[in-house]
Coordinates of C-alpha atoms in Angstrom, one line a residue:
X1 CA 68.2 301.9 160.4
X2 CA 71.9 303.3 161.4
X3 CA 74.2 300.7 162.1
X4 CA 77.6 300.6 163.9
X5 CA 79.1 299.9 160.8
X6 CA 78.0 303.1 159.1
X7 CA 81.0 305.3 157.5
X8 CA 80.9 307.9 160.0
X9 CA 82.0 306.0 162.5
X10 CA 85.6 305.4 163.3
X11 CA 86.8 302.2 162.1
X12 CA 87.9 300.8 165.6
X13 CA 84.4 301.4 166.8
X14 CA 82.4 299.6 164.1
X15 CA 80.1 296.8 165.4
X16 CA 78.1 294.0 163.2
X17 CA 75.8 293.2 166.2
X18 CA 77.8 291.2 168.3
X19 CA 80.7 291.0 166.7
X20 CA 83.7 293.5 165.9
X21 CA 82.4 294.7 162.1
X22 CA 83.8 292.5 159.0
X23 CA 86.1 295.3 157.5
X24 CA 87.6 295.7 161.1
X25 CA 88.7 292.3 160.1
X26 CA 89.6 293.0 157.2
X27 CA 91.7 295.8 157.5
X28 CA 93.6 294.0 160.1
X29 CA 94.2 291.4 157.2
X30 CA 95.2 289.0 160.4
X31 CA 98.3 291.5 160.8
X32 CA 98.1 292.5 164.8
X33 CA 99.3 296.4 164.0
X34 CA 97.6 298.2 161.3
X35 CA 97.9 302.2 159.9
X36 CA 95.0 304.0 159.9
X37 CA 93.3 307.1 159.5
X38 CA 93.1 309.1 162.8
X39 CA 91.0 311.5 161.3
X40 CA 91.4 315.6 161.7
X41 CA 92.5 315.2 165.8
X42 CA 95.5 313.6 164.5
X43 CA 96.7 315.8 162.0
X44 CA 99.9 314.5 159.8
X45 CA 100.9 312.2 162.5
X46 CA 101.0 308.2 162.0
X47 CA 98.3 306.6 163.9
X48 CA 98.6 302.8 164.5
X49 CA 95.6 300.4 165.2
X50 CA 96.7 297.3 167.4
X51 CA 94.5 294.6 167.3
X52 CA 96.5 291.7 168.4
X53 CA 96.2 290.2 172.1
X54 CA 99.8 290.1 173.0
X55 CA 100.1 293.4 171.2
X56 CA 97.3 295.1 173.1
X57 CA 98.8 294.0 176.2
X58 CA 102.5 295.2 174.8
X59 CA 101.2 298.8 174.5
X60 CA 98.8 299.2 178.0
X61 CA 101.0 296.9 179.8
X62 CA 104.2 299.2 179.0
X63 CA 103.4 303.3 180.7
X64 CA 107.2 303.8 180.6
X65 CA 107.1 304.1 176.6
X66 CA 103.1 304.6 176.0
X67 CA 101.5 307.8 177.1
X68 CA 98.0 308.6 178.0
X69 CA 98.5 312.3 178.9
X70 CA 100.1 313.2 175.2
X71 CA 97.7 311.0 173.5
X72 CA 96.4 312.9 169.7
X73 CA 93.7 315.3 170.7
X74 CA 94.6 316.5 173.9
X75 CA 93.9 320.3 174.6
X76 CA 97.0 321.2 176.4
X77 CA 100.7 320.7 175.9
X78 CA 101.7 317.4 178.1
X79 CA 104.5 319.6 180.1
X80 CA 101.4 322.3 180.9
X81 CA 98.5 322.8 183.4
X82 CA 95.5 320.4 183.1
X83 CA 92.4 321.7 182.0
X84 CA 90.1 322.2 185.5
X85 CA 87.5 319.4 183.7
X86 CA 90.9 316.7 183.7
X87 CA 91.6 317.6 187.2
X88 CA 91.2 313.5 188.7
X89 CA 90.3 312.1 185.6
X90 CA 92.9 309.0 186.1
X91 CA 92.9 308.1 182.3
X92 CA 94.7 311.6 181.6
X93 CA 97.4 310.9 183.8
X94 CA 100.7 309.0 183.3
X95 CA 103.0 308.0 186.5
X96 CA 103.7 309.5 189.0
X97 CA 100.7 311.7 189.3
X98 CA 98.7 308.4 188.1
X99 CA 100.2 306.5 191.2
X100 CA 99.6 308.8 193.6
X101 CA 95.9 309.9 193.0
X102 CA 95.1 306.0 192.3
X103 CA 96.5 304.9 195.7
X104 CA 94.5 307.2 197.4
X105 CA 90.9 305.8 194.9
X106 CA 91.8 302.0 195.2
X107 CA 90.6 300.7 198.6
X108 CA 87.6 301.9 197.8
X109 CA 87.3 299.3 194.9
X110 CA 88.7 296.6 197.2
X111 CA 86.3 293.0 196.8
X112 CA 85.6 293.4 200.9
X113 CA 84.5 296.9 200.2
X114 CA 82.4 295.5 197.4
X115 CA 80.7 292.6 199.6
X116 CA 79.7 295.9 202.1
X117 CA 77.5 297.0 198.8
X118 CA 76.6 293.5 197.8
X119 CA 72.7 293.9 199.7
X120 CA 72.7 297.8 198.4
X121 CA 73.4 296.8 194.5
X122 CA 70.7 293.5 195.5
X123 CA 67.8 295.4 197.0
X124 CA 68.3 298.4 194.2
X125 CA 68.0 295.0 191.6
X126 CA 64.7 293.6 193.2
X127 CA 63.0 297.5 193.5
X128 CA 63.4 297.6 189.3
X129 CA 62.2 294.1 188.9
X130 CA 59.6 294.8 191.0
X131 CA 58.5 298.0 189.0
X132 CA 59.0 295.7 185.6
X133 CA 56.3 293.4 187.3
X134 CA 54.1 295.8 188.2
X135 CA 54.1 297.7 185.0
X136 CA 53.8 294.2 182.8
X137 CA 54.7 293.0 179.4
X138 CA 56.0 294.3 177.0
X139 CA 59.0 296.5 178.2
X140 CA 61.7 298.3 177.2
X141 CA 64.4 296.1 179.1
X142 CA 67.2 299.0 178.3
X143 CA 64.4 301.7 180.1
X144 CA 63.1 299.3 182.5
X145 CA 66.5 297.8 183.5
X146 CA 69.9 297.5 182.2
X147 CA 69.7 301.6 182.4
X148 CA 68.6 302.5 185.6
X149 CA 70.2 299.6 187.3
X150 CA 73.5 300.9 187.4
X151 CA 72.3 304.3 187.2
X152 CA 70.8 303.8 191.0
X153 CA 74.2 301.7 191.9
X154 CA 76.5 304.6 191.2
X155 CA 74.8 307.2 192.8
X156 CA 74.5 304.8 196.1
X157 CA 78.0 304.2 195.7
X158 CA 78.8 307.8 195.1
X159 CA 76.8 309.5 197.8
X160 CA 74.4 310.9 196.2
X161 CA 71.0 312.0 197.9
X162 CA 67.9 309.7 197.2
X163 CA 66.4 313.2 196.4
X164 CA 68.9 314.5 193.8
X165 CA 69.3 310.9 191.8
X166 CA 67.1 311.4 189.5
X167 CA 68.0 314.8 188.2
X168 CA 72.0 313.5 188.6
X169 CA 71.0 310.7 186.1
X170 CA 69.4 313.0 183.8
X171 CA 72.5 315.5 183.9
X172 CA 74.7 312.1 183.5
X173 CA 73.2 310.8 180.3
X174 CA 72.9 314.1 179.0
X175 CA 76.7 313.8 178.8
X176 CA 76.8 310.8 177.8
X177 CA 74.8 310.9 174.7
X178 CA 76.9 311.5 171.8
X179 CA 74.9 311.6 169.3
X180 CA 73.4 315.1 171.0
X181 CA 76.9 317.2 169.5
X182 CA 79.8 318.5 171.2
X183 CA 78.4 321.4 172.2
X184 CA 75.5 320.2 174.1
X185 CA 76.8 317.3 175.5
X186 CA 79.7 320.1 176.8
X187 CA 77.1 322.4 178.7
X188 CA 75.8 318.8 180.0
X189 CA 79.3 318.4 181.3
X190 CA 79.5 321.5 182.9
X191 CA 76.1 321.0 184.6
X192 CA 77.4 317.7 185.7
X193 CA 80.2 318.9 187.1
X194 CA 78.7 321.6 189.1
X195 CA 76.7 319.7 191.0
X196 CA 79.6 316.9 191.7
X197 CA 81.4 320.0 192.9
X198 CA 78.8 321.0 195.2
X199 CA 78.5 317.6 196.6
X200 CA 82.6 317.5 197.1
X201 CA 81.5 320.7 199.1
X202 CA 78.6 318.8 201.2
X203 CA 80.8 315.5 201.7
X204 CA 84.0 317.7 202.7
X205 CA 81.6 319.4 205.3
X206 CA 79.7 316.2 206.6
X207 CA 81.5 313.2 205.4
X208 CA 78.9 309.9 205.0
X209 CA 80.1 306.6 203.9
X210 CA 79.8 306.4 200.3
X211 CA 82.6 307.1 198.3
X212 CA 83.4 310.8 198.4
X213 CA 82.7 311.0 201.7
X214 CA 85.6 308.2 203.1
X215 CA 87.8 310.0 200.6
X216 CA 87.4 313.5 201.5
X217 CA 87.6 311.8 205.7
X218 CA 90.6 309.9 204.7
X219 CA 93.0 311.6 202.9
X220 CA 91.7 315.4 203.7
X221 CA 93.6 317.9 201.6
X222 CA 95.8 315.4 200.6
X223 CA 93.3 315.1 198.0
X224 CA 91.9 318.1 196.1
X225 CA 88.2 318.9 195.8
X226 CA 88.8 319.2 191.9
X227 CA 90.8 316.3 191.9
X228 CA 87.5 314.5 194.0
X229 CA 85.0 315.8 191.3
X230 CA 86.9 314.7 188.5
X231 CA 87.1 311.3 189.7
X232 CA 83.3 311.2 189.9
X233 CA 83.1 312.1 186.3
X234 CA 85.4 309.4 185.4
X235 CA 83.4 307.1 187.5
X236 CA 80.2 308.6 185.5
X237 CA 81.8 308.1 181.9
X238 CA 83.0 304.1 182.8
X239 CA 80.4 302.9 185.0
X240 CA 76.8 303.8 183.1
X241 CA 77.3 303.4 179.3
X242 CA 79.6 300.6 180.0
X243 CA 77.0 298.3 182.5
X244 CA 73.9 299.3 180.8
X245 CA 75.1 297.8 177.5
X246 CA 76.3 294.7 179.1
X247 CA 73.1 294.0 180.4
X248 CA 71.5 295.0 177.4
X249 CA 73.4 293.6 175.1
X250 CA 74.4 290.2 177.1
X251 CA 70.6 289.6 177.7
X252 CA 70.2 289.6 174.1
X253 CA 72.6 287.3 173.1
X254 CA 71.6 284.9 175.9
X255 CA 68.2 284.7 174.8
X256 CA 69.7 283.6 171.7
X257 CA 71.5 280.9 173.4
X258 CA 68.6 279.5 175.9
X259 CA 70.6 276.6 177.0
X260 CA 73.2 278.7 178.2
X261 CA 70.8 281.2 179.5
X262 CA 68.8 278.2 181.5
X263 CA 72.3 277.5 183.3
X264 CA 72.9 281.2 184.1
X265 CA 69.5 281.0 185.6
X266 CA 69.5 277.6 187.2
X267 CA 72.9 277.1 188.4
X268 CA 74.4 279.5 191.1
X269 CA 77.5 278.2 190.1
X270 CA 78.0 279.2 186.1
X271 CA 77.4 282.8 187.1
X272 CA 81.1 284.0 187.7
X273 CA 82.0 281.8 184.8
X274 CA 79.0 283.4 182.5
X275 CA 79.6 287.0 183.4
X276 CA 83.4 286.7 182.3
X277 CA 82.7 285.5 178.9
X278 CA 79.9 287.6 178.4
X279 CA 82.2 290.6 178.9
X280 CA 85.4 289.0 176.7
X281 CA 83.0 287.8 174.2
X282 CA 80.4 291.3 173.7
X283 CA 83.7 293.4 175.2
X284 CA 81.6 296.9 174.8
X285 CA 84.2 299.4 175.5
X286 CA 85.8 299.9 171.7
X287 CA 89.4 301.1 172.9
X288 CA 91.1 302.2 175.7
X289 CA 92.6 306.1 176.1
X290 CA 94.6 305.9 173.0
X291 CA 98.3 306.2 173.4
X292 CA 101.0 308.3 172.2
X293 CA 105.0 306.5 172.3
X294 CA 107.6 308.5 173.7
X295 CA 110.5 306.4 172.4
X296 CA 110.8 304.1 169.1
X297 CA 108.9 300.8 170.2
X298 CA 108.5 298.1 168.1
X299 CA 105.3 296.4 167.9
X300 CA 103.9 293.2 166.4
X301 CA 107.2 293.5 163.8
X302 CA 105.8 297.4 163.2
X303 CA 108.3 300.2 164.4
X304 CA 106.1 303.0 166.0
X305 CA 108.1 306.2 166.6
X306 CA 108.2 307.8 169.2
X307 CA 105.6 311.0 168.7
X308 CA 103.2 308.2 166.4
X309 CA 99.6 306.9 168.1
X310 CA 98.4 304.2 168.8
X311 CA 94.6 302.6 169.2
X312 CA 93.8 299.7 171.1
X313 CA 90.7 297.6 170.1
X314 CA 89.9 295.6 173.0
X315 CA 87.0 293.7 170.8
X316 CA 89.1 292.3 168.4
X317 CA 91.9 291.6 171.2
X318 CA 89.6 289.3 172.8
X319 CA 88.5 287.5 169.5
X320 CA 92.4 286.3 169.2
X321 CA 92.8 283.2 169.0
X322 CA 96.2 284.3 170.8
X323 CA 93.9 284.4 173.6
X324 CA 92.0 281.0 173.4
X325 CA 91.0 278.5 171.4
X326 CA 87.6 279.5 168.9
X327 CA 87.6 282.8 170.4
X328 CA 84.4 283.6 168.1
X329 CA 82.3 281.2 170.1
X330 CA 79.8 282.3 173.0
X331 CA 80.5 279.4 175.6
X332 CA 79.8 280.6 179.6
X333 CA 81.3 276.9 180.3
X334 CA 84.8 277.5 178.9
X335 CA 87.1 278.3 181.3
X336 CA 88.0 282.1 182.1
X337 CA 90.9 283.5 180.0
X338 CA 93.2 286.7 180.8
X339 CA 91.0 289.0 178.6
X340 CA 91.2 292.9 178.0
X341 CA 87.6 293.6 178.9
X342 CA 89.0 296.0 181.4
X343 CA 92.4 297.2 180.0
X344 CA 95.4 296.4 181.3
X345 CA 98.2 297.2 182.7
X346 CA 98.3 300.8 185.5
X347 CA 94.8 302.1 183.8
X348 CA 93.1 298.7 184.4
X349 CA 89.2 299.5 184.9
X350 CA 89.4 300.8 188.6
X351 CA 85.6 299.9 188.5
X352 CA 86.2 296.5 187.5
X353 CA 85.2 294.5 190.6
X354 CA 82.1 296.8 191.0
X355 CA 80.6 295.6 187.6
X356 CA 81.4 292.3 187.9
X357 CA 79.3 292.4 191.1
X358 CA 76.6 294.2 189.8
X359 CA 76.0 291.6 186.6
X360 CA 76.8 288.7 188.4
X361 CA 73.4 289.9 190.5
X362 CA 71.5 291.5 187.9
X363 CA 71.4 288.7 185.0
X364 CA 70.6 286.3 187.4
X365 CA 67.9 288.0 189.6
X366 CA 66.2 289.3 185.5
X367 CA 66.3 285.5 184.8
X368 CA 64.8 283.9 187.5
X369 CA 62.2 286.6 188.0
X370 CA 61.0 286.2 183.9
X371 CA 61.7 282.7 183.3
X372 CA 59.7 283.3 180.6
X373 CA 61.5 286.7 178.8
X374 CA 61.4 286.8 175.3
X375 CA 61.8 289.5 172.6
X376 CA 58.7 291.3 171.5
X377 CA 59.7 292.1 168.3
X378 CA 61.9 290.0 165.7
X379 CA 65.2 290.0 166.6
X380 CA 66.2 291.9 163.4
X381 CA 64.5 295.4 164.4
X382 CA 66.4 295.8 168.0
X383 CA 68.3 298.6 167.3
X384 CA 72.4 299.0 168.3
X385 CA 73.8 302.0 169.3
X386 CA 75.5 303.9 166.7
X387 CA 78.9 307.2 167.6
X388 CA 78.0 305.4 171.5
X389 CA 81.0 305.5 173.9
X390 CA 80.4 302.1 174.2
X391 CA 78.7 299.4 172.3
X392 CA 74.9 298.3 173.1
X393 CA 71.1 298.3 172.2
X394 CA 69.5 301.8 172.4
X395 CA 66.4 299.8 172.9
X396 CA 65.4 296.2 173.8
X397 CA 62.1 295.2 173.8
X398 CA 60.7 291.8 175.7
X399 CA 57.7 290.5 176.9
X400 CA 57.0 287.1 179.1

């Protein structure tokens, strides 16, 4: 069986299960800022892998002299016009253009506007449980669950018709899957984007209260119906993969701890606590929008010139012991640290407070429903995602 450790992949994306992979480690050699191959993309320039803490923070903490926009493998020159699929797409965009288009997205992430789609996100959690139940042991949990799950949450949050979800999803992971080759996963995208384009139409039209229609009745021509559908795509690329494999991936690692899966369950109050250290411990995203430096910087005693890149790997940033004290030890009882689960810095997760809310409800309500949830297989034939845009189980099977 393919494992995340597998040659092909990229080095900053290698998993051992739960862990960042061993020769991740050893590559760092406990050295925060590391050379590396950036493969073809980067041609002859220098690319830099930072794996310390207060280094990762240095670089997304600092837009002024790190660049998203003239990152290694952009299409387009950094001074030209952005490809129509990058209209809105916040992670290709350095300030200004960043702070203007994200003022306009971020009351929409506010936590009051969250608590509004608290019951939504609840009710859409007890319909899937429901259907688990129904259908009985065993199940594919990833199928069942920690896919649809956020799936259904993002298309009520989005404004997308009851009626259309379905094919939406299937257009979505189409995208999504990366194993399927750039080509495919391309003509996905552009079926993706067509219909997000016809919805901007409907929502500029007749406005409802999910997302794209308060945008499009708030700010009006202030913001673009490109710059509207690219935002959806982001929204599509960091809020499926991303949740799915956190509920996939943290249910399995709590089953393996089932004294700290009994207080996740039992205890109302561990729940904040247990969802931040799931996501600084399993962190699934492997980097951020790598970065290109505009000036000389130094970083972690390494001088990156200015035109050099740089690769963030947020796993191995939260396994510092920079950060906290045995960083290599699941414990939802410790108390929260600063991790970089989410980034940092102006391209912080916009999404952030919206997937904390939806795992703080779904683990729970999955727990207390199955007290009894088990694997149905040994644990050694789940199988991890392998060239995924973020880390996870393609498959986790259970029974109770």
């Amino acid at each position: 069986m393919p494992s995340s450790t597998d040659t092909a992949v990229p080095v900053h994306t290698r998993r051992d299960r739960f862990d960042p992979a061993g020769e991740l480690r050893l590559m760092a050699g406990g050295e925060p800022v590391t050379r590396i191959d950036g493969g073809p993309q980067a041609g002859d320039v220098p690319v830099w892998l930072v794996t310390g803490y207060a280094e990762v923070r240095q670089v997304l903490g600092d837009h002024r002299r790190f660049s998203t926009r003239r990152r290694f493998g952009a299409r387009t020159a950094p001074d030209g016009p952005r490809p129509d699929e990058l209209v809105g797409q916040l992670l290709d965009y350095d300030p200004p253009e960043h702070t203007r288009l994200r003022q306009f997205l971020t009351p929409e992430f506010t936590l009051r506007r969250m608590r509004r789609l608290e019951p939504g996100i609840t009710a859409l959690v007890t319909e899937h449980l429901d259907a688990m139940e129904r259908s009985g042991p065993p199940a594919d949990l990833m199928a069942a669950y920690a896919s649809p799950v956020p799936g259904a949450a993002l298309c009520q949050f989005i404004g997308v018709p009851r009626d259309d979800r379905a094919d939406f999803l299937r257009r979505c992971h189409a995208f999504l899957a990366a194993g399927r080759g750039r080509r495919r996963r391309a003509a996905a995208g552009e079926l993706l984007s067509r219909y997000i384009a016809a919805l901007v139409a409907r929502r500029r039209e007749d406005p409802d209260d999910g997302f794209l229609g308060m945008l499009a009745r708030d700010h009006g021509d202030r913001i673009t119906d490109a710059e509207l559908r690219g935002v959806c795509v982001l929204l599509v690329l960091a809020g499926l993969d991303n949740v799915s494999g956190m509920l996939g991936l943290g249910t399995l690692l709590l089953l393996g701890h089932p004294g700290q899966l009994a207080l996740m369950r039992d205890d109302p109050a561990a729940v904040d606590g247990a969802v931040d250290e799931l996501l600084r411990y399993l962190t699934v995203p492997h980097a951020p929008t790598p970065r290109t430096a505009l000036e000389d910087v130094e970083v972690g005693g390494r001088l990156i010139r200015a035109g050099e890149h740089v690769v963030c790997s947020l796993p191995m940033a939260n396994r510092d012991g920079a950060l906290l004290a045995e960083p290599d030890r699941f414990d939802i009882t410790r108390e929260p640290a600063a991790h970089v689960a989410f980034g940092h810095g102006v391209h912080h997760c916009l999404g952030a407070t919206m997937a904390r809310m939806e795992l703080r409800i779904a683990f729970p309500a999955l727990l207390r429903r199955f007290p009894g949830l088990r694997l149905a297989v040994p644990e050694s034939e789940v199988p991890f995602r392998v060239h995924a845009l973020a880390h996870g189980v393609d498959r986790l099977p259970v029974t109770w």
